PDB file of C-alpha atoms in Angstrom:
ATOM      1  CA  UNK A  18      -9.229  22.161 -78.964  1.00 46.00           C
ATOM      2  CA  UNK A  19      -7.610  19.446 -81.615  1.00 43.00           C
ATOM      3  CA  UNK A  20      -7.476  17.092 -78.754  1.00 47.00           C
ATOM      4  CA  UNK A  21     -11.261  17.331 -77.685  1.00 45.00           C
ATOM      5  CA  UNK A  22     -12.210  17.545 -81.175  1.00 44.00           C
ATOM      6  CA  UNK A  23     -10.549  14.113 -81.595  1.00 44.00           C
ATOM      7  CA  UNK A  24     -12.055  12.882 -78.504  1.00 44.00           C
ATOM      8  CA  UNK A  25     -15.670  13.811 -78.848  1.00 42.00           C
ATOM      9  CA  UNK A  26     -15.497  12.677 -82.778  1.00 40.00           C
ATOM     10  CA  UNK A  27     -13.956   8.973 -80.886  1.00 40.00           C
ATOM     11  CA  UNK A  28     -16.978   9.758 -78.430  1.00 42.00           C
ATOM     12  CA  UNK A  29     -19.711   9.942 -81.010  1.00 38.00           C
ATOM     13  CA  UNK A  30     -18.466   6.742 -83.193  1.00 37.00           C
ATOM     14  CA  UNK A  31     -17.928   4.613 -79.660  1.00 37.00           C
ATOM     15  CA  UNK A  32     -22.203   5.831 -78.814  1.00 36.00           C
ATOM     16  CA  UNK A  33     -23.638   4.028 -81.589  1.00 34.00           C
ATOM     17  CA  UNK A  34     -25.559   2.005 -79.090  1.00 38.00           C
ATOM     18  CA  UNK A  35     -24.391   3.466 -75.499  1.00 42.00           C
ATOM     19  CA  UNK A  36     -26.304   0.998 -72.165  1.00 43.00           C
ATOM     20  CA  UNK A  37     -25.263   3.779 -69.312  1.00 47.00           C
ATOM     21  CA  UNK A  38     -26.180   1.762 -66.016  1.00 48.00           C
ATOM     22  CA  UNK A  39     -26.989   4.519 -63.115  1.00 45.00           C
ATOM     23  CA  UNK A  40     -26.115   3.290 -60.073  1.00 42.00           C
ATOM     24  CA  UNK A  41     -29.277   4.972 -58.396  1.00 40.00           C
ATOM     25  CA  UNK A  42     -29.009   6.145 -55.692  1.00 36.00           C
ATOM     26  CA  UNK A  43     -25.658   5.330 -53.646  1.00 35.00           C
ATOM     27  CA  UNK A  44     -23.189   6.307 -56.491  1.00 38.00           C
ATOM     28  CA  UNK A  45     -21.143   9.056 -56.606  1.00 36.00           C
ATOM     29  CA  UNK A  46     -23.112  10.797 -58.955  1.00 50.00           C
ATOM     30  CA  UNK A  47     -26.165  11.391 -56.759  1.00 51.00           C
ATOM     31  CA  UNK A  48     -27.114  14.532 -54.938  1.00 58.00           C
ATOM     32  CA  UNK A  49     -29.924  15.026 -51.789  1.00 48.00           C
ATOM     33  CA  UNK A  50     -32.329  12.291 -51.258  1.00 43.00           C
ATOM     34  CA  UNK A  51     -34.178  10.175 -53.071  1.00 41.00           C
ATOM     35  CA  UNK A  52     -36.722   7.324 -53.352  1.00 46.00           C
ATOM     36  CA  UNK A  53     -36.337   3.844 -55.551  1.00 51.00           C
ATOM     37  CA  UNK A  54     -33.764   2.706 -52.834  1.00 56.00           C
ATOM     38  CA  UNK A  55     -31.501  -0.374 -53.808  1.00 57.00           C
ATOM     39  CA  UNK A  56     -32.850   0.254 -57.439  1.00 79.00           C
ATOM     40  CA  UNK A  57     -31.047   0.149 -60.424  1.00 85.00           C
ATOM     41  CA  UNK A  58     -31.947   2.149 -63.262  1.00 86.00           C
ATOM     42  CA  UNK A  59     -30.280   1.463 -66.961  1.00 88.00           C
ATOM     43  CA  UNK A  60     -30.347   4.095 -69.752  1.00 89.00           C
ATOM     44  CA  UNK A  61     -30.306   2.538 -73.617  1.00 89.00           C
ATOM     45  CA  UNK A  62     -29.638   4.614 -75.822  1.00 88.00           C
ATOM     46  CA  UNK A  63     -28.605   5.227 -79.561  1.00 82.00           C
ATOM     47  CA  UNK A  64     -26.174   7.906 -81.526  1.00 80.00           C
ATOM     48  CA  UNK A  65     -27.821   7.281 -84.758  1.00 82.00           C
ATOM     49  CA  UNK A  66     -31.597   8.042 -84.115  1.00 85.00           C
ATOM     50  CA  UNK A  67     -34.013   9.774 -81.689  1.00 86.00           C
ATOM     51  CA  UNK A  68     -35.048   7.021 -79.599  1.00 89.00           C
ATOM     52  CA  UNK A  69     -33.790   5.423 -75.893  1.00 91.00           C
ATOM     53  CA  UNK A  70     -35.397   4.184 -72.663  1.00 91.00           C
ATOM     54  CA  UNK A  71     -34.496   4.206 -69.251  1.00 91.00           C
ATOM     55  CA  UNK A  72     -35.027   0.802 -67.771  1.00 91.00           C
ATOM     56  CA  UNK A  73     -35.707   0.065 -63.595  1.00 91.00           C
ATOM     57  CA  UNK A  74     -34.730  -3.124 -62.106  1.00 92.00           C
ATOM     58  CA  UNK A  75     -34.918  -4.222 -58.417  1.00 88.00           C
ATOM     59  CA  UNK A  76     -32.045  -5.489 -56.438  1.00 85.00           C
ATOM     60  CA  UNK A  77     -33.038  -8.772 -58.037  1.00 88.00           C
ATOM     61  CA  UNK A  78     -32.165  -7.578 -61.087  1.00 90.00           C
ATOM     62  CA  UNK A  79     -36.027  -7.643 -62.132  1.00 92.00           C
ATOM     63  CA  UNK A  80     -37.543  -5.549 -64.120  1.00 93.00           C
ATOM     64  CA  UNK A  81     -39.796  -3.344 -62.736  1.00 91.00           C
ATOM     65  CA  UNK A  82     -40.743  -0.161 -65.405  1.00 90.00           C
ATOM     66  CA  UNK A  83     -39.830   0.792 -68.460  1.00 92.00           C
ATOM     67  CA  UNK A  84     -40.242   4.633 -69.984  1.00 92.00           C
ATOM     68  CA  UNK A  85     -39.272   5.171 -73.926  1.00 92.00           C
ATOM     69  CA  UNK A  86     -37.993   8.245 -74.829  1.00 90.00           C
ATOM     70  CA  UNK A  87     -37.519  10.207 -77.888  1.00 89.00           C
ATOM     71  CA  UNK A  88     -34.630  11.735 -77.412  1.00 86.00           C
ATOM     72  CA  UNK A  89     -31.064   9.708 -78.752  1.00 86.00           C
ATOM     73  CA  UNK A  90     -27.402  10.421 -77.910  1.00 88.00           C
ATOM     74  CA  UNK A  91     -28.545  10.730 -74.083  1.00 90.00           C
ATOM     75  CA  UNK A  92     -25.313  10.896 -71.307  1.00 87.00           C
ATOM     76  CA  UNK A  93     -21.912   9.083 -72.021  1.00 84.00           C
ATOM     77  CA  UNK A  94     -19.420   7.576 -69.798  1.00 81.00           C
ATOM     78  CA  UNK A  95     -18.155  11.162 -69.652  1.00 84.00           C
ATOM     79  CA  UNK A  96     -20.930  13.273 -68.315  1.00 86.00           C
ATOM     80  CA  UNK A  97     -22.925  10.076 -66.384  1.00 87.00           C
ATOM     81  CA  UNK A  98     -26.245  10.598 -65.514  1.00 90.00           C
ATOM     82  CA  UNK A  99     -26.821  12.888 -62.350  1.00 91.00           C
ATOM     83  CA  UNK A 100     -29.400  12.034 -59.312  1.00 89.00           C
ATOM     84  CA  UNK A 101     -30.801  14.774 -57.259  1.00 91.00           C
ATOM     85  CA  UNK A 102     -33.805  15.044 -55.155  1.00 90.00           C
ATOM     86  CA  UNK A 103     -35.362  12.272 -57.093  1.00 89.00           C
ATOM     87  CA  UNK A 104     -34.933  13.398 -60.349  1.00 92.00           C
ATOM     88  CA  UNK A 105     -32.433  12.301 -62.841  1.00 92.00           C
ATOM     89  CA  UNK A 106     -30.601  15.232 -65.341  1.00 95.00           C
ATOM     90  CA  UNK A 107     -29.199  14.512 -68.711  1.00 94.00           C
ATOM     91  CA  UNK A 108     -27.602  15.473 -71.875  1.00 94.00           C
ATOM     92  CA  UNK A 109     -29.585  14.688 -74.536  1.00 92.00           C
ATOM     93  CA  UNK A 110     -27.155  15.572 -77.379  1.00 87.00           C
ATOM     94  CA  UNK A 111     -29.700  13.825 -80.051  1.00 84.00           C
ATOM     95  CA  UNK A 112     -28.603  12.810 -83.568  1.00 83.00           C
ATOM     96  CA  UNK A 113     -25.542  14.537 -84.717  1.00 77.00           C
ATOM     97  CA  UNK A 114     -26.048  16.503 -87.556  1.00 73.00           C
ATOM     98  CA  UNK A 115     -29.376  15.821 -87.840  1.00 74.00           C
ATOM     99  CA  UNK A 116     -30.987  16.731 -84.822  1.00 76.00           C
ATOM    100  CA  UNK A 117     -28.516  18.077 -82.169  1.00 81.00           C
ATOM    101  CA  UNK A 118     -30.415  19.389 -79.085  1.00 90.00           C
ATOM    102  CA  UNK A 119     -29.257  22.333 -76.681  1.00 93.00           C
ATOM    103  CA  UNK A 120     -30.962  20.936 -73.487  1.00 94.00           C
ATOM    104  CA  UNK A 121     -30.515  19.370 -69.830  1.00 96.00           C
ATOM    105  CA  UNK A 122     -33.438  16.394 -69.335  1.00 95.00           C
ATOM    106  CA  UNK A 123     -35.173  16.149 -66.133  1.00 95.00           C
ATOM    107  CA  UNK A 124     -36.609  12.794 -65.556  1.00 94.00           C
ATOM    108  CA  UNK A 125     -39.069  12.494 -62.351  1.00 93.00           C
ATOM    109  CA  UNK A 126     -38.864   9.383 -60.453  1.00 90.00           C
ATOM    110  CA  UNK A 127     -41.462  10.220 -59.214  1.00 89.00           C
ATOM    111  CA  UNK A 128     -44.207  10.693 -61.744  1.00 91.00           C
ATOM    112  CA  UNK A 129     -41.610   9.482 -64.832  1.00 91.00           C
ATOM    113  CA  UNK A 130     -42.260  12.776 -66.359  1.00 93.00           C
ATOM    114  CA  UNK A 131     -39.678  15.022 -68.763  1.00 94.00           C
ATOM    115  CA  UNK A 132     -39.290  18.397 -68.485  1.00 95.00           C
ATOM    116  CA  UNK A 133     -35.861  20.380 -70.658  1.00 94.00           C
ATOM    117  CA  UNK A 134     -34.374  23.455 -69.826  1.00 96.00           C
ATOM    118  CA  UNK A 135     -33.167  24.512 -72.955  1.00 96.00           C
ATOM    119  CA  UNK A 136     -29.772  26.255 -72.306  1.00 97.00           C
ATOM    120  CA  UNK A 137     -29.515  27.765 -75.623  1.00 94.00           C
ATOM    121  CA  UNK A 138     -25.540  26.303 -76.553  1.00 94.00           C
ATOM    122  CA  UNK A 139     -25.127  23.780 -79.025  1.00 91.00           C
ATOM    123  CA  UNK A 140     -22.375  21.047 -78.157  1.00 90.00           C
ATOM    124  CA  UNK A 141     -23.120  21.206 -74.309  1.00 93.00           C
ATOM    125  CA  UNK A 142     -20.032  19.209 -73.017  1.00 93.00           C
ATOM    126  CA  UNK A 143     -20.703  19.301 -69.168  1.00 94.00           C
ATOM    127  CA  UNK A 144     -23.270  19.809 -66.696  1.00 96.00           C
ATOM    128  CA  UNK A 145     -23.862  20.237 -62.820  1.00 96.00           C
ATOM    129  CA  UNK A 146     -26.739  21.652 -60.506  1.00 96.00           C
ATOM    130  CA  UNK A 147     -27.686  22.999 -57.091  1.00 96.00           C
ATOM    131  CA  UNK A 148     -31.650  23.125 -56.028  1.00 94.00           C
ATOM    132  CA  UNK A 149     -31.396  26.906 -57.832  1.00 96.00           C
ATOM    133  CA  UNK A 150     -29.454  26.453 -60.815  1.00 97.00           C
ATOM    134  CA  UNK A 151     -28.564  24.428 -63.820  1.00 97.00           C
ATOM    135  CA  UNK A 152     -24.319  25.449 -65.103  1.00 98.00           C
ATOM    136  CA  UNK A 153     -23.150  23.773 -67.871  1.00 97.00           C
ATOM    137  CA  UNK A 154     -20.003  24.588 -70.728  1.00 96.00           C
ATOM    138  CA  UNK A 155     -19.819  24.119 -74.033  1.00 95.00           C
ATOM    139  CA  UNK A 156     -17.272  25.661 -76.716  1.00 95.00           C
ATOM    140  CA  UNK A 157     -17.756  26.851 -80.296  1.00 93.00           C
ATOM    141  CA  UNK A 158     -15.582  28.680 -82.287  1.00 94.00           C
ATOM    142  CA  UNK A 159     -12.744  29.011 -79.841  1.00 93.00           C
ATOM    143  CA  UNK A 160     -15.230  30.465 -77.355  1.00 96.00           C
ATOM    144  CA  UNK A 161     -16.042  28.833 -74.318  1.00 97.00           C
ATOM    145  CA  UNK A 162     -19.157  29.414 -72.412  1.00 97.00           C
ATOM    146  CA  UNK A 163     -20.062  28.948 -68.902  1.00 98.00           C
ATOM    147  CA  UNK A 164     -24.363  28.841 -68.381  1.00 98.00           C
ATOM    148  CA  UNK A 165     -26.030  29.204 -65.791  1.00 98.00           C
ATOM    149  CA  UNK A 166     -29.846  28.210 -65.919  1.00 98.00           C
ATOM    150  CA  UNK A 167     -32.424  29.445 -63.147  1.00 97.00           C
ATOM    151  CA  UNK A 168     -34.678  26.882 -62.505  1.00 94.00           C
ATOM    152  CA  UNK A 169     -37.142  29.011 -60.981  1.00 94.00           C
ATOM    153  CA  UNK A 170     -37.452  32.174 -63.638  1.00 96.00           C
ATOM    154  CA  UNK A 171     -35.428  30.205 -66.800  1.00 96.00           C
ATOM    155  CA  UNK A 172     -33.376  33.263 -66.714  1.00 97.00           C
ATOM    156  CA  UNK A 173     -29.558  32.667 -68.381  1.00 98.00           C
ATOM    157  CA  UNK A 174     -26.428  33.818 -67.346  1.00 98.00           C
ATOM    158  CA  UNK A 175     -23.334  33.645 -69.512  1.00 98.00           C
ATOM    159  CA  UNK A 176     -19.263  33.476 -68.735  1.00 98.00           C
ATOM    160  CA  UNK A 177     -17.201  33.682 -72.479  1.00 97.00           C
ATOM    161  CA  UNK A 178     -13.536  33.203 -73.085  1.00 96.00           C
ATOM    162  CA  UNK A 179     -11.203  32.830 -75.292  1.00 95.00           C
ATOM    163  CA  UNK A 180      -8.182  32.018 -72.644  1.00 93.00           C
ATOM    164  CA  UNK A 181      -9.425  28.675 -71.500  1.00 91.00           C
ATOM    165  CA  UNK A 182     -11.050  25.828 -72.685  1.00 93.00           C
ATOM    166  CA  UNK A 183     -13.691  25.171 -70.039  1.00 95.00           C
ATOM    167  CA  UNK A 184     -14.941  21.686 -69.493  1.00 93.00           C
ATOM    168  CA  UNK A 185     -15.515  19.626 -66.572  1.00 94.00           C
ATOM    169  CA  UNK A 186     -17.663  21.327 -63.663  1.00 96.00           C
ATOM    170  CA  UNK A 187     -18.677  20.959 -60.280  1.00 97.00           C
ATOM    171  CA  UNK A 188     -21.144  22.715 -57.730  1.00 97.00           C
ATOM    172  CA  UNK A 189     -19.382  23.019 -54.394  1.00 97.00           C
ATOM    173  CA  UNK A 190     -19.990  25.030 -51.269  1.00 94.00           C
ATOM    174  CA  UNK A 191     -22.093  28.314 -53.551  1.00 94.00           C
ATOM    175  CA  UNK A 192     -19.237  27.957 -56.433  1.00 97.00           C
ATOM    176  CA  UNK A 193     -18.618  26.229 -59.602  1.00 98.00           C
ATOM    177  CA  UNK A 194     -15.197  24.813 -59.938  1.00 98.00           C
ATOM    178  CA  UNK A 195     -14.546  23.948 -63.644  1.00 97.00           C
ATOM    179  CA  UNK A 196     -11.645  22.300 -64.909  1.00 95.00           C
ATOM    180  CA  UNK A 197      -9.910  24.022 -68.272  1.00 94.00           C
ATOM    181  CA  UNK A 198      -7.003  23.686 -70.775  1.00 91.00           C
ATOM    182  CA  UNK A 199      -4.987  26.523 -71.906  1.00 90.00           C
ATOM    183  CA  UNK A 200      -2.245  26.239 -74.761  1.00 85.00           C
ATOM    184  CA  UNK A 201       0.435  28.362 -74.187  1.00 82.00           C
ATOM    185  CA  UNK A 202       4.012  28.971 -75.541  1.00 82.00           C
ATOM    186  CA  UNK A 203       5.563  27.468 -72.887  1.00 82.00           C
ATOM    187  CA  UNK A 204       3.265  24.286 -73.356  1.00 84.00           C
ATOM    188  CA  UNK A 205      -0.419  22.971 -72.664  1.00 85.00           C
ATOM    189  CA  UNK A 206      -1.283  23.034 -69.035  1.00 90.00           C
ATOM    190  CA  UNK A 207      -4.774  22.293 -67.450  1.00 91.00           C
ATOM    191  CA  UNK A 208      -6.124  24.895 -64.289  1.00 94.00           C
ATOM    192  CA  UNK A 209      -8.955  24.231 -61.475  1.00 96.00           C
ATOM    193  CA  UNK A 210     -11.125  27.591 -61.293  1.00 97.00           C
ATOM    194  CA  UNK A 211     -13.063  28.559 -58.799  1.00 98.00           C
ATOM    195  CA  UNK A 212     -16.486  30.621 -59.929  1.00 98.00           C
ATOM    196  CA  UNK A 213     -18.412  32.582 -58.208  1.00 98.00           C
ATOM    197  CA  UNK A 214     -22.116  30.707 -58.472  1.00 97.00           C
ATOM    198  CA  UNK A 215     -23.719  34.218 -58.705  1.00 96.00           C
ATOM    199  CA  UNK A 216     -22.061  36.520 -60.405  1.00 97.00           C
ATOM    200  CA  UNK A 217     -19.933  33.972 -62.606  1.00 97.00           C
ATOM    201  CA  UNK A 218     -16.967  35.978 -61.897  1.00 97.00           C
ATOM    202  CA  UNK A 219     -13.823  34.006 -61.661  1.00 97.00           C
ATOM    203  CA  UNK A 220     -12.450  34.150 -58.164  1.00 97.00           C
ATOM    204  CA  UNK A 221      -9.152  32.136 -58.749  1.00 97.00           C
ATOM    205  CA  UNK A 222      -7.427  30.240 -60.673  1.00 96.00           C
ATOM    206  CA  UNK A 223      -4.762  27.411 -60.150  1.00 95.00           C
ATOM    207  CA  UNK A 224      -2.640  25.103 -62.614  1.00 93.00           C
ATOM    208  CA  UNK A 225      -2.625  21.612 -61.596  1.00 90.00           C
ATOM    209  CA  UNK A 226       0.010  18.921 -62.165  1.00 83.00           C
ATOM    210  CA  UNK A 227      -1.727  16.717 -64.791  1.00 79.00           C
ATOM    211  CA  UNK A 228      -3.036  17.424 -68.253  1.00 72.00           C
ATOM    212  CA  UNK A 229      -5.873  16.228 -70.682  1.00 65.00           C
ATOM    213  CA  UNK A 230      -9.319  15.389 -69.379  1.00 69.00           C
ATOM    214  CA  UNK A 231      -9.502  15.488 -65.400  1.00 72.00           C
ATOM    215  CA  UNK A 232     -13.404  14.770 -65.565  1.00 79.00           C
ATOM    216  CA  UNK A 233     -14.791  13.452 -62.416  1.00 93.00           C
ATOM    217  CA  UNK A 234     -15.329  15.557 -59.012  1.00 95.00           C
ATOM    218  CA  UNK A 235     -16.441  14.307 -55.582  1.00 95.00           C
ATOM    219  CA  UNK A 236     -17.069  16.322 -52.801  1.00 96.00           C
ATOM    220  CA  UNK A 237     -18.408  16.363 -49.232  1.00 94.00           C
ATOM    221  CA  UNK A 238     -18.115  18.921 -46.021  1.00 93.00           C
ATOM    222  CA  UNK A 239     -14.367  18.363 -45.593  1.00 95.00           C
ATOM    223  CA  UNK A 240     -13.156  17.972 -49.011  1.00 97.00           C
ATOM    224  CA  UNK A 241     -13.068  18.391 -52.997  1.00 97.00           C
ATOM    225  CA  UNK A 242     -11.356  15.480 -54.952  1.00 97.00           C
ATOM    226  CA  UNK A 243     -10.820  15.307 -58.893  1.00 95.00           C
ATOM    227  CA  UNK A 244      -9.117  12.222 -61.125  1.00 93.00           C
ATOM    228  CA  UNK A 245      -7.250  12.897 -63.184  1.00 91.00           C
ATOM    229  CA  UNK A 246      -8.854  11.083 -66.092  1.00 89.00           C
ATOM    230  CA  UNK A 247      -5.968  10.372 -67.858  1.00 87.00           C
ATOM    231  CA  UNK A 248      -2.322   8.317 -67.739  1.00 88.00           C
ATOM    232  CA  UNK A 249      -1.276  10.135 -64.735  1.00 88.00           C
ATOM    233  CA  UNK A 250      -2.018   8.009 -61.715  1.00 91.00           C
ATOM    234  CA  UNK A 251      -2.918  11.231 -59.641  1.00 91.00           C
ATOM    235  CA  UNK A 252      -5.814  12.158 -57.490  1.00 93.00           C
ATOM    236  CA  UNK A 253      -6.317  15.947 -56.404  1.00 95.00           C
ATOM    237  CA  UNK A 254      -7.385  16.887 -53.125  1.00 96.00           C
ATOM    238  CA  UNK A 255      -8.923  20.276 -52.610  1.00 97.00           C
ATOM    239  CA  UNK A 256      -9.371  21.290 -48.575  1.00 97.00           C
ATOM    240  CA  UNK A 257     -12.958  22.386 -48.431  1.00 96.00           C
ATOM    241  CA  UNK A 258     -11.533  25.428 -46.064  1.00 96.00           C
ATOM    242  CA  UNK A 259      -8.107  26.181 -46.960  1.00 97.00           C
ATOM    243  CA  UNK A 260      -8.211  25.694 -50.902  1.00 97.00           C
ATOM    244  CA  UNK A 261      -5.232  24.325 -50.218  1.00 96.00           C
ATOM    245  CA  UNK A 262      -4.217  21.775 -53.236  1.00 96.00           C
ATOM    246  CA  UNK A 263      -2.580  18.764 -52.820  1.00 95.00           C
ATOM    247  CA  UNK A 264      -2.134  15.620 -54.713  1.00 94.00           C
ATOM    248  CA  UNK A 265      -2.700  11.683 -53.360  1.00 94.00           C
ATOM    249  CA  UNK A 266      -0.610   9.279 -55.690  1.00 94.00           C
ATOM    250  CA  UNK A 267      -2.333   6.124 -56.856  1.00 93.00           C
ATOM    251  CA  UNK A 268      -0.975   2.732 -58.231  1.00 93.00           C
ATOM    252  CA  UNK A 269      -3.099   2.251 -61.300  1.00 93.00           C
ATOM    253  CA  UNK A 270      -3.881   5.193 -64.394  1.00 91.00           C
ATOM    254  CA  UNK A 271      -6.822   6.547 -65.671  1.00 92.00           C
ATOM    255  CA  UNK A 272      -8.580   6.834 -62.216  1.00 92.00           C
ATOM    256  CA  UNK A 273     -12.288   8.137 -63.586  1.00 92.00           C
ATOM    257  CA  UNK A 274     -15.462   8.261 -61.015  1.00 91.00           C
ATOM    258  CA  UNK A 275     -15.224   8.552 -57.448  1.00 92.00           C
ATOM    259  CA  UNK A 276     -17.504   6.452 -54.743  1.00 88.00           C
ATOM    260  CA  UNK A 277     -17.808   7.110 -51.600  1.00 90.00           C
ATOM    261  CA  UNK A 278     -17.646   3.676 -49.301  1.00 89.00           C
ATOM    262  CA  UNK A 279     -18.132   3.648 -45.409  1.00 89.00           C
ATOM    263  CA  UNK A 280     -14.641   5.623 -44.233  1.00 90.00           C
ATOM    264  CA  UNK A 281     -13.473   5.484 -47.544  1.00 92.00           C
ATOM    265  CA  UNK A 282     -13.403   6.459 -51.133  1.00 93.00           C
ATOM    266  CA  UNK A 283     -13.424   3.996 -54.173  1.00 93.00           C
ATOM    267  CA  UNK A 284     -12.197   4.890 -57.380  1.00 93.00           C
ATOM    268  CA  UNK A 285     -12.633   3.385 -60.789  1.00 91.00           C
ATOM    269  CA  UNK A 286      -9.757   3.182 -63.516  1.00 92.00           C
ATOM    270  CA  UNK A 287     -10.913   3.227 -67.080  1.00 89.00           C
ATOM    271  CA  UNK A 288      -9.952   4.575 -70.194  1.00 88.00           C
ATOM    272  CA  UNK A 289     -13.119   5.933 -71.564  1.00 85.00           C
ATOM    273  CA  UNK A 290     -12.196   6.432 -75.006  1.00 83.00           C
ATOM    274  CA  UNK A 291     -11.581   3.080 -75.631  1.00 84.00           C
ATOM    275  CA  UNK A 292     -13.675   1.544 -72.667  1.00 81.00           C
ATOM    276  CA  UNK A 293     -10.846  -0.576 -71.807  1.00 84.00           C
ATOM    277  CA  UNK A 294      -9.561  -1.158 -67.523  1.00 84.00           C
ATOM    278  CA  UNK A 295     -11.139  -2.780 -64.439  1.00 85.00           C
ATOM    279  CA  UNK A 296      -9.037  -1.719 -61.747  1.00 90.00           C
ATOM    280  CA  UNK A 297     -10.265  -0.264 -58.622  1.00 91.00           C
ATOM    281  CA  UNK A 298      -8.369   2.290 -55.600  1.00 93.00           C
TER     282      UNK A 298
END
């Protein structure tokens, strides 16, 4: 908990003007189909008032439409902007201390409309969706708390606990796996657990060979694949039938987001707290 507190207090001094550029709509942040193809769409935004904009560009890098927006503090280089079915989804963590929302932002692409789903948790950390369901985590007080949203009725579902400290998540094949950090006597480890997308029952849980902030998932019908975020120069592999884990070594540290690129997969090496690296697997 010390260590994310650091880290998020880090985050919120590093977001006092964030420019998030979204990649729309090849990146490996983007879910289904959508329009605006070859477009580029950059989010401004501020950690010190209630205002951003979301800016489109062509592949000319001209722009094309502009939408303000009065929410501030929206996405990070952490939790990047999410593209599904051509709408974008958000954190909007507004103005710390001032104004701190407890939402997920839907932006249409089509009609540039907003619509929240108010999840109800302060300090949302993560997020990730399926065409039924918002999940995200937060923690407060030593409790962490899984959500899950439904779209449809805007009824909430809940997972607590005090073993783990839940934070990364990803929607993959009807579950949510959700990286965590558990300090132990023996030592500080980090686990990959599998939830059941229904009931929000745990199913299993595995520790994995790297610790800190493994924050980025990719996944497609074969495979599940997680950086390790950190020093480590480690990339785990999850078989999409098996659940067999297994980890691919990589030259560089700090691998972050995950691209998928004809018959391969890129990776980007950064170290997000202090925005320093340019290397790419």
């Amino acid at each position: 908990m010390k260590n994310k507190e650091c880290r998020i207090k880090k985050k919120i001094s590093f977001l006092a003007v964030l420019i998030l550029c979204i990649l729309c709509f090849s990146n490996c942040m983007s879910k289904g189909k959508t329009g605006f193809k070859n477009k580029i769409a950059v989010v401004v935004t501020s950690g010190n008032k209630d205002k951003s904009e979301i800016v489109f560009y062509d592949n000319k890098l001209k722009e094309i439409f502009r939408r303000n927006i009065s929410f501030g503090n929206i996405a990070s280089s952490f939790d990047p902007p999410v593209n599904y079915n051509q709408k974008i989804y958000m954190i909007p963590r507004g103005v710390p201390f001032q104004n701190e929302r407890e939402e997920v932002m839907e932006y249409d692409l089509k009609s540039h409309n907003i619509h929240s789903y108010e999840i109800g948790k302060p300090g949302l950390f993560a997020f990730d969706l399926t065409s039924k369901y918002l999940f995200t985590t937060n923690t407060l007080n030593g409790i962490s708390t899984l959500s899950r949203f439904e779209k449809s009725s805007e009824e909430i579902k809940r997972y607590n606990t005090k073993s783990f400290s839940l934070n990364f998540i990803h929607c993959y094949k009807d579950a949510v796996f959700a990286t965590a950090n558990r300090d132990t006597k023996e030592g500080a480890f980090t686990y990959l657990l599998k939830f059941s997308g229904e009931t929000l029952k745990i199913e299993w849980k595995k520790k994995i060979p790297f610790y800190g902030d493994p924050c980025f998932f990719y996944s497609d019908n074969k495979n599940l694949y997680l950086s390790s975020g950190g020093e480590e120069k480690k990339l785990l592999k999850m078989n999409g039938k098996t659940e067999q884990l297994s980890i691919l070594n990589l030259k560089s540290s700090y691998p972050q987001q995950i691209v998928p690129y004809k018959k391969s997969l890129m990776i980007t090496h950064c170290d997000l707290t202090q925005g320093e690296g340019k290397d790419i697997t």
